[in-house]
C-alpha atoms as a PDB file:
ATOM      1  CA  MET A   1      71.581 126.356  81.544  1.00  0.00           C
ATOM      2  CA  THR A   2      69.785 124.256  79.937  1.00  0.00           C
ATOM      3  CA  ASP A   3      68.052 124.243  76.524  1.00  0.00           C
ATOM      4  CA  GLY A   4      64.658 124.972  77.710  1.00  0.00           C
ATOM      5  CA  ALA A   5      63.902 121.197  77.604  1.00  0.00           C
ATOM      6  CA  GLY A   6      66.054 120.638  80.895  1.00  0.00           C
ATOM      7  CA  SER A   7      69.104 119.083  79.039  1.00  0.00           C
ATOM      8  CA  PRO A   8      71.963 121.155  79.714  1.00  0.00           C
ATOM      9  CA  ALA A   9      72.367 123.733  76.593  1.00  0.00           C
ATOM     10  CA  GLY A  10      75.295 122.700  74.178  1.00  0.00           C
ATOM     11  CA  LYS A  11      75.164 119.233  75.187  1.00  0.00           C
ATOM     12  CA  HIS A  12      75.155 117.750  71.921  1.00  0.00           C
ATOM     13  CA  LEU A  13      77.953 120.580  70.048  1.00  0.00           C
ATOM     14  CA  SER A  14      81.012 119.121  69.587  1.00  0.00           C
ATOM     15  CA  ARG A  15      83.457 121.542  71.391  1.00  0.00           C
ATOM     16  CA  PRO A  16      85.972 123.630  68.618  1.00  0.00           C
ATOM     17  CA  ARG A  17      89.283 123.147  68.652  1.00  0.00           C
ATOM     18  CA  ILE A  18      91.754 124.699  70.826  1.00  0.00           C
ATOM     19  CA  ARG A  19      95.612 125.441  69.710  1.00  0.00           C
ATOM     20  CA  GLY A  20      97.063 126.915  72.332  1.00  0.00           C
ATOM     21  CA  VAL A  21      96.911 128.203  75.376  1.00  0.00           C
ATOM     22  CA  LEU A  22      98.487 132.317  76.273  1.00  0.00           C
ATOM     23  CA  THR A  23      98.603 132.903  80.009  1.00  0.00           C
ATOM     24  CA  MET A  24      98.684 136.730  80.628  1.00  0.00           C
ATOM     25  CA  PHE A  25     100.831 138.216  83.117  1.00  0.00           C
ATOM     26  CA  TYR A  26     100.567 142.242  83.917  1.00  0.00           C
ATOM     27  CA  TYR A  27     103.398 143.748  85.296  1.00  0.00           C
ATOM     28  CA  GLU A  28     104.888 147.682  86.116  1.00  0.00           C
ATOM     29  CA  ASN A  29     107.898 147.033  85.248  1.00  0.00           C
ATOM     30  CA  LEU A  30     108.002 144.522  82.187  1.00  0.00           C
ATOM     31  CA  ALA A  31     111.617 144.895  80.939  1.00  0.00           C
ATOM     32  CA  GLU A  32     113.117 143.450  84.508  1.00  0.00           C
ATOM     33  CA  ALA A  33     110.321 140.234  84.183  1.00  0.00           C
ATOM     34  CA  THR A  34     111.162 140.027  80.311  1.00  0.00           C
ATOM     35  CA  ARG A  35     115.116 140.045  82.125  1.00  0.00           C
ATOM     36  CA  TRP A  36     113.881 137.226  84.369  1.00  0.00           C
ATOM     37  CA  TYR A  37     112.170 134.728  81.675  1.00  0.00           C
ATOM     38  CA  THR A  38     115.096 134.869  79.425  1.00  0.00           C
ATOM     39  CA  ASP A  39     117.547 134.542  82.025  1.00  0.00           C
ATOM     40  CA  VAL A  40     116.402 132.873  85.147  1.00  0.00           C
ATOM     41  CA  MET A  41     113.194 130.516  82.942  1.00  0.00           C
ATOM     42  CA  GLY A  42     115.119 130.048  80.135  1.00  0.00           C
ATOM     43  CA  PHE A  43     112.089 130.259  77.981  1.00  0.00           C
ATOM     44  CA  GLU A  44     111.716 131.186  74.383  1.00  0.00           C
ATOM     45  CA  HIS A  45     111.130 134.980  73.637  1.00  0.00           C
ATOM     46  CA  VAL A  46     109.013 134.960  70.687  1.00  0.00           C
ATOM     47  CA  LEU A  47     106.967 137.973  70.179  1.00  0.00           C
ATOM     48  CA  ARG A  48     107.122 141.316  70.994  1.00  0.00           C
ATOM     49  CA  LEU A  49     104.209 143.960  70.828  1.00  0.00           C
ATOM     50  CA  ASP A  50     103.623 147.162  72.024  1.00  0.00           C
ATOM     51  CA  GLY A  51     103.741 146.414  75.180  1.00  0.00           C
ATOM     52  CA  ALA A  52     103.963 143.127  75.459  1.00  0.00           C
ATOM     53  CA  GLU A  53     106.518 139.927  75.585  1.00  0.00           C
ATOM     54  CA  ILE A  54     105.327 136.789  74.902  1.00  0.00           C
ATOM     55  CA  PHE A  55     106.979 133.580  75.681  1.00  0.00           C
ATOM     56  CA  ARG A  56     106.467 129.881  74.748  1.00  0.00           C
ATOM     57  CA  VAL A  57     106.391 128.115  78.190  1.00  0.00           C
ATOM     58  CA  GLU A  58     105.820 124.530  75.705  1.00  0.00           C
ATOM     59  CA  ASP A  59     104.945 123.532  72.210  1.00  0.00           C
ATOM     60  CA  ASN A  60     102.069 124.936  72.672  1.00  0.00           C
ATOM     61  CA  ALA A  61     101.556 126.933  75.846  1.00  0.00           C
ATOM     62  CA  HIS A  62     102.721 130.653  76.090  1.00  0.00           C
ATOM     63  CA  LEU A  63     103.024 133.204  78.517  1.00  0.00           C
ATOM     64  CA  ALA A  64     102.618 137.208  77.937  1.00  0.00           C
ATOM     65  CA  LEU A  65     104.219 139.592  79.615  1.00  0.00           C
ATOM     66  CA  VAL A  66     101.663 142.603  79.581  1.00  0.00           C
ATOM     67  CA  ALA A  67     103.114 146.328  80.319  1.00  0.00           C
ATOM     68  CA  GLU A  68     101.051 148.123  82.804  1.00  0.00           C
ATOM     69  CA  GLY A  69      98.263 149.970  81.286  1.00  0.00           C
ATOM     70  CA  LYS A  70      99.190 148.119  77.805  1.00  0.00           C
ATOM     71  CA  GLY A  71      96.287 145.680  78.617  1.00  0.00           C
ATOM     72  CA  SER A  72      93.375 144.782  79.657  1.00  0.00           C
ATOM     73  CA  GLN A  73      94.279 144.395  82.962  1.00  0.00           C
ATOM     74  CA  PRO A  74      95.453 145.921  86.180  1.00  0.00           C
ATOM     75  CA  VAL A  75      98.273 145.503  87.814  1.00  0.00           C
ATOM     76  CA  ILE A  76      98.250 143.981  90.949  1.00  0.00           C
ATOM     77  CA  PRO A  77     101.058 144.716  93.189  1.00  0.00           C
ATOM     78  CA  GLY A  78     102.776 142.505  95.852  1.00  0.00           C
ATOM     79  CA  ARG A  79     101.901 138.780  95.572  1.00  0.00           C
ATOM     80  CA  GLY A  80      98.563 137.079  96.122  1.00  0.00           C
ATOM     81  CA  LYS A  81      97.320 138.025  92.623  1.00  0.00           C
ATOM     82  CA  GLY A  82      94.849 134.945  92.249  1.00  0.00           C
ATOM     83  CA  VAL A  83      96.314 133.211  89.939  1.00  0.00           C
ATOM     84  CA  LEU A  84      99.852 131.660  89.794  1.00  0.00           C
ATOM     85  CA  LEU A  85     102.231 129.740  86.938  1.00  0.00           C
ATOM     86  CA  SER A  86     101.838 126.106  87.345  1.00  0.00           C
ATOM     87  CA  ILE A  87     104.326 124.066  85.267  1.00  0.00           C
ATOM     88  CA  GLN A  88     104.730 119.726  85.310  1.00  0.00           C
ATOM     89  CA  THR A  89     108.131 119.110  84.993  1.00  0.00           C
ATOM     90  CA  ASP A  90     109.776 115.458  84.425  1.00  0.00           C
ATOM     91  CA  ASP A  91     112.588 116.976  85.823  1.00  0.00           C
ATOM     92  CA  LEU A  92     111.831 118.781  89.514  1.00  0.00           C
ATOM     93  CA  GLU A  93     115.051 118.260  90.744  1.00  0.00           C
ATOM     94  CA  ALA A  94     116.763 120.239  88.261  1.00  0.00           C
ATOM     95  CA  TRP A  95     114.584 122.798  87.897  1.00  0.00           C
ATOM     96  CA  HIS A  96     114.424 123.498  91.824  1.00  0.00           C
ATOM     97  CA  GLU A  97     119.223 122.673  91.210  1.00  0.00           C
ATOM     98  CA  ARG A  98     118.887 126.107  88.618  1.00  0.00           C
ATOM     99  CA  LEU A  99     116.801 128.256  90.338  1.00  0.00           C
ATOM    100  CA  PHE A 100     118.425 127.845  93.932  1.00  0.00           C
ATOM    101  CA  ALA A 101     121.737 128.430  91.975  1.00  0.00           C
ATOM    102  CA  LEU A 102     120.147 131.559  90.615  1.00  0.00           C
ATOM    103  CA  GLY A 103     118.819 132.606  93.365  1.00  0.00           C
ATOM    104  CA  VAL A 104     115.666 132.745  92.784  1.00  0.00           C
ATOM    105  CA  GLU A 105     112.936 133.563  95.902  1.00  0.00           C
ATOM    106  CA  GLY A 106     111.462 130.428  97.930  1.00  0.00           C
ATOM    107  CA  THR A 107     114.050 127.587  96.445  1.00  0.00           C
ATOM    108  CA  GLY A 108     115.318 127.774  99.954  1.00  0.00           C
ATOM    109  CA  LYS A 109     112.231 126.374 100.878  1.00  0.00           C
ATOM    110  CA  GLY A 110     112.943 123.226  99.141  1.00  0.00           C
ATOM    111  CA  ALA A 111     110.281 120.508  97.530  1.00  0.00           C
ATOM    112  CA  HIS A 112     107.101 118.935  99.435  1.00  0.00           C
ATOM    113  CA  VAL A 113     104.300 117.218  98.963  1.00  0.00           C
ATOM    114  CA  GLY A 114     101.117 119.177  97.993  1.00  0.00           C
ATOM    115  CA  ALA A 115      98.014 118.775  96.031  1.00  0.00           C
ATOM    116  CA  GLY A 116      96.657 116.872  99.340  1.00  0.00           C
ATOM    117  CA  GLY A 117      99.022 114.076  98.489  1.00  0.00           C
ATOM    118  CA  THR A 118      99.088 113.752  94.585  1.00  0.00           C
ATOM    119  CA  THR A 119     102.454 115.952  93.932  1.00  0.00           C
ATOM    120  CA  ILE A 120     105.761 116.847  94.858  1.00  0.00           C
ATOM    121  CA  GLU A 121     106.115 120.725  94.141  1.00  0.00           C
ATOM    122  CA  PHE A 122     108.179 123.856  95.133  1.00  0.00           C
ATOM    123  CA  LYS A 123     107.255 127.587  94.379  1.00  0.00           C
ATOM    124  CA  VAL A 124     108.932 130.618  93.718  1.00  0.00           C
ATOM    125  CA  TYR A 125     108.040 134.216  92.705  1.00  0.00           C
ATOM    126  CA  ASP A 126     108.446 136.159  89.539  1.00  0.00           C
ATOM    127  CA  PRO A 127     110.209 140.235  90.419  1.00  0.00           C
ATOM    128  CA  GLY A 128     106.592 141.315  89.874  1.00  0.00           C
ATOM    129  CA  GLY A 129     105.086 139.171  92.548  1.00  0.00           C
ATOM    130  CA  TYR A 130     104.069 135.858  90.666  1.00  0.00           C
ATOM    131  CA  THR A 131     104.147 132.801  91.658  1.00  0.00           C
ATOM    132  CA  ILE A 132     105.485 130.276  89.586  1.00  0.00           C
ATOM    133  CA  GLU A 133     104.816 126.661  90.981  1.00  0.00           C
ATOM    134  CA  PHE A 134     107.133 123.554  90.005  1.00  0.00           C
ATOM    135  CA  PHE A 135     105.488 120.444  90.173  1.00  0.00           C
ATOM    136  CA  GLU A 136     105.745 116.245  89.500  1.00  0.00           C
ATOM    137  CA  TRP A 137     102.777 114.331  89.747  1.00  0.00           C
ATOM    138  CA  ILE A 138     103.623 110.962  92.129  1.00  0.00           C
ATOM    139  CA  GLU A 139     103.396 108.113  90.558  1.00  0.00           C
END
C-alpha cells in the first residue's frame, strides 16, 4: 500500500504502543481445557468471562480459552489448526520433565533441533488438539 506518491503508507507515522498479546484458542469442552492449563501447564488464571477463561502465560502475554459458540471463531476439531502457542524458555529440560511426568501427549518424542538449526524444541498437545511448542535458542 502506498500513499499515492510511491512511499509506503504510514511510513512517517510512529507505531502506537502495544500493552500485551492475547492468543485465543476455541474449545468444545472449556472446563477440560481450563483444568489442563491450570493443573498441567501451571498458568495463572486471571479472569473468567461468560464463555472464556483468561490465563497469564508471562508478564503481558495471555491465553484466552473460549467456549464453542462464544467467540468470533468456530471450534476446529482435531489437530492441524494452523496455529500454535510457542513458548520460549531457558529451562527446556525442566518443562519436558514436568510434562513427561504428567503424561502429556508429545513428550515421548523428546527435544530436537528445529527452526533450521536455530532452536532446540519439543511440542505437546492440549486437550483441544492445539500444539504447544517449547523452545530454547541455540547460541
